[in-house]
XYZ file of C-alpha atoms in Angstrom:
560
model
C -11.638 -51.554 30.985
C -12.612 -50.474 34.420
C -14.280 -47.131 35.169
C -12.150 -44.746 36.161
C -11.477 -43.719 39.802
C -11.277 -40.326 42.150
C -9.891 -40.915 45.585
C -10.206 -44.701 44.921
C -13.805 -44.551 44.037
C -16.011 -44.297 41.185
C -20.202 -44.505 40.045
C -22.494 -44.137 43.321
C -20.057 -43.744 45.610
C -18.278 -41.126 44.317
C -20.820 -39.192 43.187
C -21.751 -39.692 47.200
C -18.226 -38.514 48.034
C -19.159 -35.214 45.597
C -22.436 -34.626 47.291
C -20.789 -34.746 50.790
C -18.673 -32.480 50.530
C -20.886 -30.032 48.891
C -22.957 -30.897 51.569
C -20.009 -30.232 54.282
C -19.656 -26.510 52.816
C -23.270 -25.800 53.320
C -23.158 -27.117 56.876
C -20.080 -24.640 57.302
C -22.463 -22.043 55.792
C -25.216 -22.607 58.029
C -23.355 -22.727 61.419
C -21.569 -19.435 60.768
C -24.735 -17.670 60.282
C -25.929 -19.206 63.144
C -23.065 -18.596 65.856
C -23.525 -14.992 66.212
C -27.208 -15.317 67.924
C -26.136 -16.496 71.272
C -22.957 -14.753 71.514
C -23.421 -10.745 70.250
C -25.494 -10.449 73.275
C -23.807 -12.555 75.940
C -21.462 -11.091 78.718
C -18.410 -12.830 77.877
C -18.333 -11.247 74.322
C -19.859 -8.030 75.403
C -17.085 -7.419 77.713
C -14.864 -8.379 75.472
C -15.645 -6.400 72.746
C -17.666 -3.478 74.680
C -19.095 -1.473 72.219
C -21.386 -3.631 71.721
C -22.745 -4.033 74.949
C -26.356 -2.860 74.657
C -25.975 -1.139 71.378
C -28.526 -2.593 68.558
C -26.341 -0.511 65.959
C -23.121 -1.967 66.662
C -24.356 -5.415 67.357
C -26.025 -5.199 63.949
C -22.990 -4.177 62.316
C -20.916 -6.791 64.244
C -23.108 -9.260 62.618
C -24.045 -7.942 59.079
C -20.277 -6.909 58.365
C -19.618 -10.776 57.886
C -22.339 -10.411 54.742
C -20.598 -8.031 52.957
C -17.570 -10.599 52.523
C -19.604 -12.727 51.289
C -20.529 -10.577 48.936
C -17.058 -9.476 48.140
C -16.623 -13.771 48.132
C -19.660 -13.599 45.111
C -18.149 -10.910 43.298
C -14.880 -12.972 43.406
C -16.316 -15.721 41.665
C -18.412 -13.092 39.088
C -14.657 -11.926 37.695
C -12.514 -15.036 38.222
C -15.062 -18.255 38.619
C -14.828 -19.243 35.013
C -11.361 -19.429 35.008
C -10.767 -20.979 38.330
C -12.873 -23.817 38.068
C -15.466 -25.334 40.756
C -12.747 -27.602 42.162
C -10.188 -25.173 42.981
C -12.734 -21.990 43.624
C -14.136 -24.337 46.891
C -10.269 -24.972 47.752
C -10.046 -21.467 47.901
C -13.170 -20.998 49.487
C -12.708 -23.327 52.498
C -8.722 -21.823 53.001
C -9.943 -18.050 53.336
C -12.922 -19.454 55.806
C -10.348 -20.647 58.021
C -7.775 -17.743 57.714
C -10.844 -15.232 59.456
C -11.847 -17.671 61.923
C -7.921 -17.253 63.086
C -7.992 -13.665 62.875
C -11.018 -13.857 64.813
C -10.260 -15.895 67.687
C -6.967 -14.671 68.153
C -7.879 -11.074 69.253
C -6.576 -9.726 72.773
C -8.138 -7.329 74.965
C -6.870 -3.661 74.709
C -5.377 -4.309 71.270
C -7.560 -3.204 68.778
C -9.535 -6.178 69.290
C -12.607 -4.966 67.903
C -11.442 -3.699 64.319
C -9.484 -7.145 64.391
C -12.744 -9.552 65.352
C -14.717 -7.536 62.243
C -11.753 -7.704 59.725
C -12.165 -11.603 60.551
C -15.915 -11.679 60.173
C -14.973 -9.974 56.702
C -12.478 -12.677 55.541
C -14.567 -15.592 56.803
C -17.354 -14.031 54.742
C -15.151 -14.098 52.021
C -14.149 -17.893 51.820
C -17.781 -18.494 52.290
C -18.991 -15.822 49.403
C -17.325 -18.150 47.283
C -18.244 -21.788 48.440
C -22.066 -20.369 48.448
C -21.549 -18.932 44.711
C -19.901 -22.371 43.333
C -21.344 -25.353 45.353
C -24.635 -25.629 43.975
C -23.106 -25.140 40.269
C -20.648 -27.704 41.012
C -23.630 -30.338 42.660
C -25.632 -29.498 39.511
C -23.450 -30.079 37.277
C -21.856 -32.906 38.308
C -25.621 -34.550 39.024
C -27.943 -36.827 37.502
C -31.286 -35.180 36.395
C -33.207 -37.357 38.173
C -31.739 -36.921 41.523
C -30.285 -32.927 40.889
C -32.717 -31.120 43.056
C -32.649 -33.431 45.514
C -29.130 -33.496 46.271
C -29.345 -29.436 45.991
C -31.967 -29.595 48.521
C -30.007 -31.886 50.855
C -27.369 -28.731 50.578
C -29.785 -26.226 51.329
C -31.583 -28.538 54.118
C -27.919 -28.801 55.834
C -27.898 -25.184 56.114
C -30.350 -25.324 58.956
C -28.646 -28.170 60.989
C -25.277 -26.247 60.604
C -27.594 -23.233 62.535
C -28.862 -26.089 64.443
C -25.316 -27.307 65.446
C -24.273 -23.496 66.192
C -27.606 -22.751 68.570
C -26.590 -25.820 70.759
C -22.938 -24.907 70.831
C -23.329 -21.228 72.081
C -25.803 -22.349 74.719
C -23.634 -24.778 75.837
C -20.769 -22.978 75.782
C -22.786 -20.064 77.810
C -22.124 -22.053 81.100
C -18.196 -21.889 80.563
C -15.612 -19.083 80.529
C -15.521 -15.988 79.259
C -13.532 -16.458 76.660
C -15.130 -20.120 75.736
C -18.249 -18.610 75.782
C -17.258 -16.887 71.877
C -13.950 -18.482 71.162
C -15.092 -21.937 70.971
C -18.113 -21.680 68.465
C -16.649 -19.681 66.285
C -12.725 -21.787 66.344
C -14.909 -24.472 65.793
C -15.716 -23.643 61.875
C -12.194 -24.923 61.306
C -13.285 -28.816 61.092
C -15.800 -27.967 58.204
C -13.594 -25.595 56.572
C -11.046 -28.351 56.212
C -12.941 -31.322 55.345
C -14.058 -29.145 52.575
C -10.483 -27.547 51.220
C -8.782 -31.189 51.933
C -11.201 -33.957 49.960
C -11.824 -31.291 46.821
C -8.243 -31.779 46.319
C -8.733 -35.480 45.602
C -12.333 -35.237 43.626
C -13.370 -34.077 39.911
C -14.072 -30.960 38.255
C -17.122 -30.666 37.032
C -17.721 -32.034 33.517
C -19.353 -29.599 31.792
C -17.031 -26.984 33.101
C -14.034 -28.854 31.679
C -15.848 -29.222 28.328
C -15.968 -25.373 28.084
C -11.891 -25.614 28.113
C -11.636 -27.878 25.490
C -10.174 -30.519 27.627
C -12.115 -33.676 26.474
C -9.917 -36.344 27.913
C -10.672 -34.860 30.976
C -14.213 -34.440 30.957
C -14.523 -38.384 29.528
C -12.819 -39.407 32.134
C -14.861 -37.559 34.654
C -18.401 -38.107 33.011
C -17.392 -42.249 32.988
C -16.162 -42.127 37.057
C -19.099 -40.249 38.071
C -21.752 -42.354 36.056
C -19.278 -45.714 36.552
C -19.261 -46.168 32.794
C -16.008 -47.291 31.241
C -14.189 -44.955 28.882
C -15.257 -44.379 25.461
C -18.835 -46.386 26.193
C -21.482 -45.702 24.223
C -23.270 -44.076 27.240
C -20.395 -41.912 28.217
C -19.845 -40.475 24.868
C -23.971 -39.773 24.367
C -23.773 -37.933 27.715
C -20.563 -35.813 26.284
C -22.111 -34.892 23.286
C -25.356 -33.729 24.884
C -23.590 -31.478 27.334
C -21.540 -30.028 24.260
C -24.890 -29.892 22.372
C -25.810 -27.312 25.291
C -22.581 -25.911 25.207
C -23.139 -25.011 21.435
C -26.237 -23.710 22.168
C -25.720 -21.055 24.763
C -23.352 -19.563 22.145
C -20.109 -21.011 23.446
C -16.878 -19.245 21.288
C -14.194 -21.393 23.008
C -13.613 -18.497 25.577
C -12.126 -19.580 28.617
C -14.746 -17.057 30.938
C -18.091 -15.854 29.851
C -17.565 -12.220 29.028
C -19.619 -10.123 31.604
C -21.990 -8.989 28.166
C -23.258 -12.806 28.134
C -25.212 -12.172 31.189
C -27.353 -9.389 29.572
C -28.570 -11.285 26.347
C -31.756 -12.363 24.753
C -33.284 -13.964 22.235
C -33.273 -17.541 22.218
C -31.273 -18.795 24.917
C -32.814 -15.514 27.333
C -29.053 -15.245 29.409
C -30.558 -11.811 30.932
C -34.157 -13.070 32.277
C -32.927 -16.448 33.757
C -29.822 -14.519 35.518
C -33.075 -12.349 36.712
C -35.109 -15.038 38.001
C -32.569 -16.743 39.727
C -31.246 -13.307 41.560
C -35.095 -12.582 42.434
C -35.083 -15.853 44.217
C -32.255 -15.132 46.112
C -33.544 -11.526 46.934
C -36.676 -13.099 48.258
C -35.265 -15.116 50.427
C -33.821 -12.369 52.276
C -36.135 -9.813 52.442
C -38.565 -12.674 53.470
C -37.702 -12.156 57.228
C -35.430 -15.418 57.259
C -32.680 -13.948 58.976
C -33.899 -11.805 61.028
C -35.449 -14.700 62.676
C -32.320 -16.923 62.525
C -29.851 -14.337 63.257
C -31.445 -12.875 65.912
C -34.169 -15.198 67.237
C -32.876 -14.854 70.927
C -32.659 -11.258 71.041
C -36.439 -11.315 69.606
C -37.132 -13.946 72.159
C -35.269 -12.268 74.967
C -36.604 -8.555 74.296
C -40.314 -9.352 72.954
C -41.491 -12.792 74.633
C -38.932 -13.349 77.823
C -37.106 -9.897 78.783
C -34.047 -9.971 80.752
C -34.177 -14.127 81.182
C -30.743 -14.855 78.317
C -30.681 -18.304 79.044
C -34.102 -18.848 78.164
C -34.185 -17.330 75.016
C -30.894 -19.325 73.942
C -32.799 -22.120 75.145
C -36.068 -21.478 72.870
C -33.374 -20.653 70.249
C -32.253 -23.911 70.137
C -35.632 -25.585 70.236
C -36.774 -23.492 67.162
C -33.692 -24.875 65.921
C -34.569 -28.057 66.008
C -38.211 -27.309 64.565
C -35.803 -25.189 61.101
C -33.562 -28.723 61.018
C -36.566 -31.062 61.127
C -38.993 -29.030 58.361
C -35.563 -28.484 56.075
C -35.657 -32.448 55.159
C -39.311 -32.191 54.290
C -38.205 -30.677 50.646
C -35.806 -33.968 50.242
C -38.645 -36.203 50.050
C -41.079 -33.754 47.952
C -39.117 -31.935 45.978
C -39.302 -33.808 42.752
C -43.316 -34.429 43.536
C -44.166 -31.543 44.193
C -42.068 -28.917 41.744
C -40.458 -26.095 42.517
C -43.309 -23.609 41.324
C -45.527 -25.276 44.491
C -43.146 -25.558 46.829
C -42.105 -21.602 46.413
C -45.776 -20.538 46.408
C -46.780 -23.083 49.778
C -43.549 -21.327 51.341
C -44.032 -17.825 51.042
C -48.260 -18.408 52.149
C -46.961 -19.968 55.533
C -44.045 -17.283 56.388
C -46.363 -14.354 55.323
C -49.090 -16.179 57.914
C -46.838 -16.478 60.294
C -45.667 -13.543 60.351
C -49.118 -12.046 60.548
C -49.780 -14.343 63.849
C -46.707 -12.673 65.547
C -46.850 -9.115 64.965
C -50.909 -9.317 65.946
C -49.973 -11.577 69.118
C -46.947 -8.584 70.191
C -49.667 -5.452 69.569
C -51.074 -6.270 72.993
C -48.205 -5.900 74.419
C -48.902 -8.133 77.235
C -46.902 -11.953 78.126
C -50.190 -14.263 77.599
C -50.357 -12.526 74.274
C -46.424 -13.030 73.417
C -46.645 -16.484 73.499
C -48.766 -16.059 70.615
C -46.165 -14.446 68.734
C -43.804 -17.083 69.573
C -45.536 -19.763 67.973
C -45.693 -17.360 64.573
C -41.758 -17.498 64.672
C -41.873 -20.970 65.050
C -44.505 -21.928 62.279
C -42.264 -19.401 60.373
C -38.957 -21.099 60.532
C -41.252 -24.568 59.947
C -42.397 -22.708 56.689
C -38.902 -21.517 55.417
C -37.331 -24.505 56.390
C -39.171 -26.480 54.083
C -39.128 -24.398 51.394
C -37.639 -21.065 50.664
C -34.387 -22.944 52.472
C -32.979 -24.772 49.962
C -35.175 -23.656 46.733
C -33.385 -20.055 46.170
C -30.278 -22.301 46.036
C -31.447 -24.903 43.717
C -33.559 -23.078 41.021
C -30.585 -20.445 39.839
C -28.053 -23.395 39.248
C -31.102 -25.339 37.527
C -32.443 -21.918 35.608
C -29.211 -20.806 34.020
C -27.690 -21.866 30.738
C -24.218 -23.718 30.994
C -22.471 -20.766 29.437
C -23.677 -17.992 31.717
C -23.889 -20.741 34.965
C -21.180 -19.846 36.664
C -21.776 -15.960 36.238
C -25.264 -15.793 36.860
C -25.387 -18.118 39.568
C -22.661 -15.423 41.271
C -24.863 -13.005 40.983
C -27.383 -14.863 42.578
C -25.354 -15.308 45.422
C -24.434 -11.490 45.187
C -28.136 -10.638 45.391
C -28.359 -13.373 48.480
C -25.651 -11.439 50.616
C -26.218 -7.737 49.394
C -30.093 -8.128 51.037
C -28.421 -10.387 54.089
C -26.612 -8.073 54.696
C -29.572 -5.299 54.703
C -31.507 -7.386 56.930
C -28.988 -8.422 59.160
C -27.910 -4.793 59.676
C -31.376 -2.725 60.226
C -33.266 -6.325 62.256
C -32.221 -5.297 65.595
C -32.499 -1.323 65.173
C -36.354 -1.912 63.477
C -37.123 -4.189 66.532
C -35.395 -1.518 68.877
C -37.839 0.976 67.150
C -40.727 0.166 65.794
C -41.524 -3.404 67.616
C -44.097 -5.728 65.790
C -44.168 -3.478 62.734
C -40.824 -5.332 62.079
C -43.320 -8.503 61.872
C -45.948 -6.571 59.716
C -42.917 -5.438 57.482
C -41.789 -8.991 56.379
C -45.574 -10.125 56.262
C -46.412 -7.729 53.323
C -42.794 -8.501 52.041
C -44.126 -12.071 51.513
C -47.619 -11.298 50.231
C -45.764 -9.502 47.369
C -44.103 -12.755 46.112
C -47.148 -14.569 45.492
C -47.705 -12.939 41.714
C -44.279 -12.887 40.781
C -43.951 -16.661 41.599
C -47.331 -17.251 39.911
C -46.433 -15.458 36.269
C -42.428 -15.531 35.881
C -41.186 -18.971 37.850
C -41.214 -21.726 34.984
C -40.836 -25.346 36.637
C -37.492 -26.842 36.751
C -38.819 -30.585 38.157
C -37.028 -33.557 36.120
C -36.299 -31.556 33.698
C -32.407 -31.759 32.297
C -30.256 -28.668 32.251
C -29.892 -29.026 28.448
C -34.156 -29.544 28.676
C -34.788 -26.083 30.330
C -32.593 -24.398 27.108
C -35.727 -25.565 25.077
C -38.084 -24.415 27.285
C -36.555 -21.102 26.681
C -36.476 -21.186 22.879
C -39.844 -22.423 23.241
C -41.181 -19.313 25.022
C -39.684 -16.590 22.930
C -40.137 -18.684 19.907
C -43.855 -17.492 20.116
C -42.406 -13.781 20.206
C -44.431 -13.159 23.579
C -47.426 -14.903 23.032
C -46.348 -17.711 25.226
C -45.265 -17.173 28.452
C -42.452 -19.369 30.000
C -44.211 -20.496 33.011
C -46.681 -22.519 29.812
C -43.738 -23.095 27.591
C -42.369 -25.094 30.668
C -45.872 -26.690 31.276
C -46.739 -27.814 27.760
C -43.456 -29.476 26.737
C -43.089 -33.035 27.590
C -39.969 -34.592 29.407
C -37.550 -35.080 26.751
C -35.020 -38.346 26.048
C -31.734 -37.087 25.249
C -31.457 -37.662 21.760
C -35.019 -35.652 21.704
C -33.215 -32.912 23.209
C -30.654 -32.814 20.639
C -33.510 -33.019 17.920
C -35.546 -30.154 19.529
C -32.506 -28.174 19.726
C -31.947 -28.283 16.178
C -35.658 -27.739 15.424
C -35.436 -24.453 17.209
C -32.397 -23.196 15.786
C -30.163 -23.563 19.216
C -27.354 -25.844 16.854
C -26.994 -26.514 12.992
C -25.852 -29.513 11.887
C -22.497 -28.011 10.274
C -21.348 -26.729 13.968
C -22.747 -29.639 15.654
C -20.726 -31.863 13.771
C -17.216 -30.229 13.467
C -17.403 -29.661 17.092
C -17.912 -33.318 17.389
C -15.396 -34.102 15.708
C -13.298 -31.895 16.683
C -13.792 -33.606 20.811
C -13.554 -36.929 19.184
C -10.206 -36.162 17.793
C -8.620 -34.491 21.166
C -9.915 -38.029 22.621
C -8.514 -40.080 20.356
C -5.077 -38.498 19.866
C -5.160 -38.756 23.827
C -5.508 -42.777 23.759
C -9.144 -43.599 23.081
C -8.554 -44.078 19.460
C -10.156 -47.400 18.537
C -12.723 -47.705 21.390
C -13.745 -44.050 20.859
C -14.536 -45.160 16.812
C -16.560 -47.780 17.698
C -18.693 -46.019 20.545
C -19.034 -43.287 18.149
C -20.722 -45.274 15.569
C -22.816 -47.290 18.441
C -23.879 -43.891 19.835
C -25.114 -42.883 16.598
C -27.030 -45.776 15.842
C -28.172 -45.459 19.956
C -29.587 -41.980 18.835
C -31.078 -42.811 15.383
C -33.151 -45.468 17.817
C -34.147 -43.360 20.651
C -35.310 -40.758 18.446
C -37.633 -43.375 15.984
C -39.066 -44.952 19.479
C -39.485 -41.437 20.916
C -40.194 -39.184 18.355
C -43.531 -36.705 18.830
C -43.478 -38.450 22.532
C -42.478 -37.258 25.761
C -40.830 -39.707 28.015
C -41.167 -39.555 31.584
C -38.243 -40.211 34.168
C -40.603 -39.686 36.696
């Protein structure tokens, strides 16, 4: 029987087709946060919209307001993600995106135009408060282990050539009309926001989510297109039973959404500190400087470095662009070398540097010494496109159990935009006022990651989702004595029938649950249609266990 098939295409290329368009909503992401810098400030818009001609306040809030629908978008998926689903939640997602950017682009002069343009900034927000809180949870879980974090890093990376793509679009709309000048860039979401809302309606739902419902047949038949197994193979039904295995073991009651309590658990599967470590990512990100410098890198340029000379600064804007784009694929081709423990600690050395360099270089005050301070903005956009780009993304969808996934990584995403926002809002009124101590501010920001990276960020590299659950168990197995950053270091990579056996060792599933809930998934199949090729895989993925765990036991196995 031949694998099954999603929009006429199954193994490789779909899960290529799955990674795409995850990819596409990340690209969406990344230009809207970057198509404000060269318009708030340029005449066509100002005139426009005139309060916020040469007001830091109101340009700040112009800007920032679109972060607190994104945050309303995160809270959205908190409530309502379990029960929507990834598939239809990034539906929604890309719809609502493209309902502001109308709004937006359709205001008229002397009509309000101004409370119209924000209550679009607000909706768009929203659409992309919920792509940004389900995407990576929906790459993850649809993912191989050995190529997860890479294809979550390709999402993140794509964030900076969507800024990339919006620099070079507002400069080069600068030289036409007034109203191309800010219509254009932003109309121009639209293609991204469709590509997104139209091919989800043709791909899977994620496994692991649909194995939460209870809807086996489903998740089979989604586990064998992805992996281009045929249904009922012995490899299809070993992958189905160690994602319920997981299921099992984050405490899973047949509930059809996590119950907001989940989130604030212990003991052996830790719900509360992984929902922690993932949010402190997030919250790092942001209060790293990262925005301030993307956001607003032409008004720094223009008002610090060239003042008065717009076109210029759009102009460096786009070049530093191009220098965020280039350093955001580094972390595709190191990511699984290096870890994510390394690449979080090289990142936050390099923006806290940098941001030394510039607000030293600006204390002079004088244009030999500015161009100092323009190099620190560009070694620190190198430094966070490499790393803190993509990793803040990745490491909450890796670090959180399946049952609390969906929840936690929301409020991951909640912690992203609350601290955007925060940033976003007080950037232009702390350069307005207190000039390179903006620079010295995010500087000692980053020096204050460096020990909470070193002591509480276990690594996630090659590791399976169901893997890190041990890890876990591991650490407060020892009651305290071990620390999770070791329990992480000292267990080797795991086979997945060693999984299954380490789970039981540590108490995560019993053999009486593990079974009927086997069985139980075996049955739904088989009443479904699978009936005699599910019995036989069955018995060959039994005996495929009994042998993986004789050739592996005591042994880690690397996947490299």
């Amino acid at each position: 029987m031949a694998p099954p098939k999603f929009m006429g295409l199954t193994g490789r290329p779909l899960s290529l087709a799955v990674s795409t368009v995850a990819t596409t909503g990340f690209l969406l992401f990344g230009y809207d946060q970057g198509v404000m810098s060269g318009i708030i400030s340029a005449k066509g818009f100002n005139d426009m919209f005139t309060a916020t001609r040469n007001n830091s306040t109101m340009q700040g809030l112009v800007t920032a307001i679109y972060e607190i629908g994104c945050l309303f978008g995160a809270v959205l998926i908190l409530g309502v993600g379990d029960l929507l689903g990834r598939r239809k939640a990034m539906i929604l997602g890309g719809i609502v995106m493209i309902l502001g950017v109308i709004i937006q682009v359709s205001a008229v002069h002397n009509n309000n135009e101004l409370a119209q343009f924000i209550i679009g900034r607000v909706i768009t927000g929203v659409g992309n408060g919920i792509n940004t809180s389900t995407i990576p949870t929906y790459q993850a879980e649809c993912s191989k282990t050995s190529n997860r974090g890479l294809l979550i890093c390709i999402e993140g990376g794509v964030i900076a050539f969507g800024t990339l793509i919006a620099y070079w679009v507002d400069y080069g709309a600068s030289y036409g009309s007034d109203d191309l000048v800010w219509r254009f860039p932003i109309a121009l979401q639209c293609i991204f926001g469709l590509v997104v809302s139209i091919c989800m309606v043709f791909l899977p739902e994620s496994p692991r989510w649909l194995l939460t419902h209870e809807r086996y047949e489903d998740a089979d038949k989604v586990i064998a297109a992805l992996r281009g197994y045929e249904p009922g193979s012995e490899e299809a039904v070993l992958e189905r039973e160690v994602i319920m295995d997981s299921i099992r073991a984050s405490g899973f009651s047949g509930q059809k959404s996590t119950p907001m309590k989940a989130l604030f658990t212990g003991g052996k599967t830790q719900h509360f500190r992984r929902m922690l470590l993932g949010a402190s990512s997030q919250l790092m990100q942001q209060v790293g400087g990262c925005n301030a410098v993307i956001y607003y890198f032409p008004i720094l340029f223009e008002t610090s470095i060239t003042p008065g000379d717009h076109h210029m600064a759009l102009l460096m804007g786009g070049v530093n662009m191009i220098v965020y784009s280039i350093f955001a694929t580094t972390s595709w081709f190191i990511i699984e070398r290096v870890g994510r423990r390394k690449l979080f600690m090289y990142g936050t050395v390099g923006q806290c540097l940098s941001m030394v360099l510039t607000f030293a270089c600006l204390i002079p005050g004088t244009k030999a010494a500015a161009k100092g301070a323009a190099v620190g903005l560009f070694t620190y956009i190198a430094s966070f496109g490499a790393t803190w780009l993509p990793l803040p993304w990745l490491y909450p969808a890796e670090i959180n159990p399946i049952k609390t996934r969906a929840k936690a990584n929301a409020a991951s995403t909640i912690s992203n935009w609350l601290f955007n926002f925060l940033i976003v809002m007080v950037t232009p009124i702390m350069v307005a006022n207190i000039g390179w101590g903006t620079y010295l501010f995010f500087a000692v920001m980053n020096a204050t990651f460096i020990p909470v990276i070193y002591f509480f960020y276990p690594e996630t590299a090659n590791r399976s989702l169901e893997e890190i659950d041990i890890i876990f168990a591991a650490g407060h197995e020892k009651g305290g004595r071990m620390s999770y950053v070791k329990a992480a270091q000292e267990l080797p990579f795991l086979t997945d029938a060693q999984v299954e056996q380490e789970a039981r060792r540590y108490g995560l599933i019993d053999d009486v649950t593990q079974d009927a809930a086997f069985a139980r998934g075996a049955t739904v199949t088989r009443a479904r249609g699978y009936s005699e090729k599910s019995e036989r895989s069955d018995e060959k993925a039994d005996e495929v266990s009994e042998n993986m765990l004789e050739s592996g036991r005591g042994n880690g196995v690397s996947r490299g």
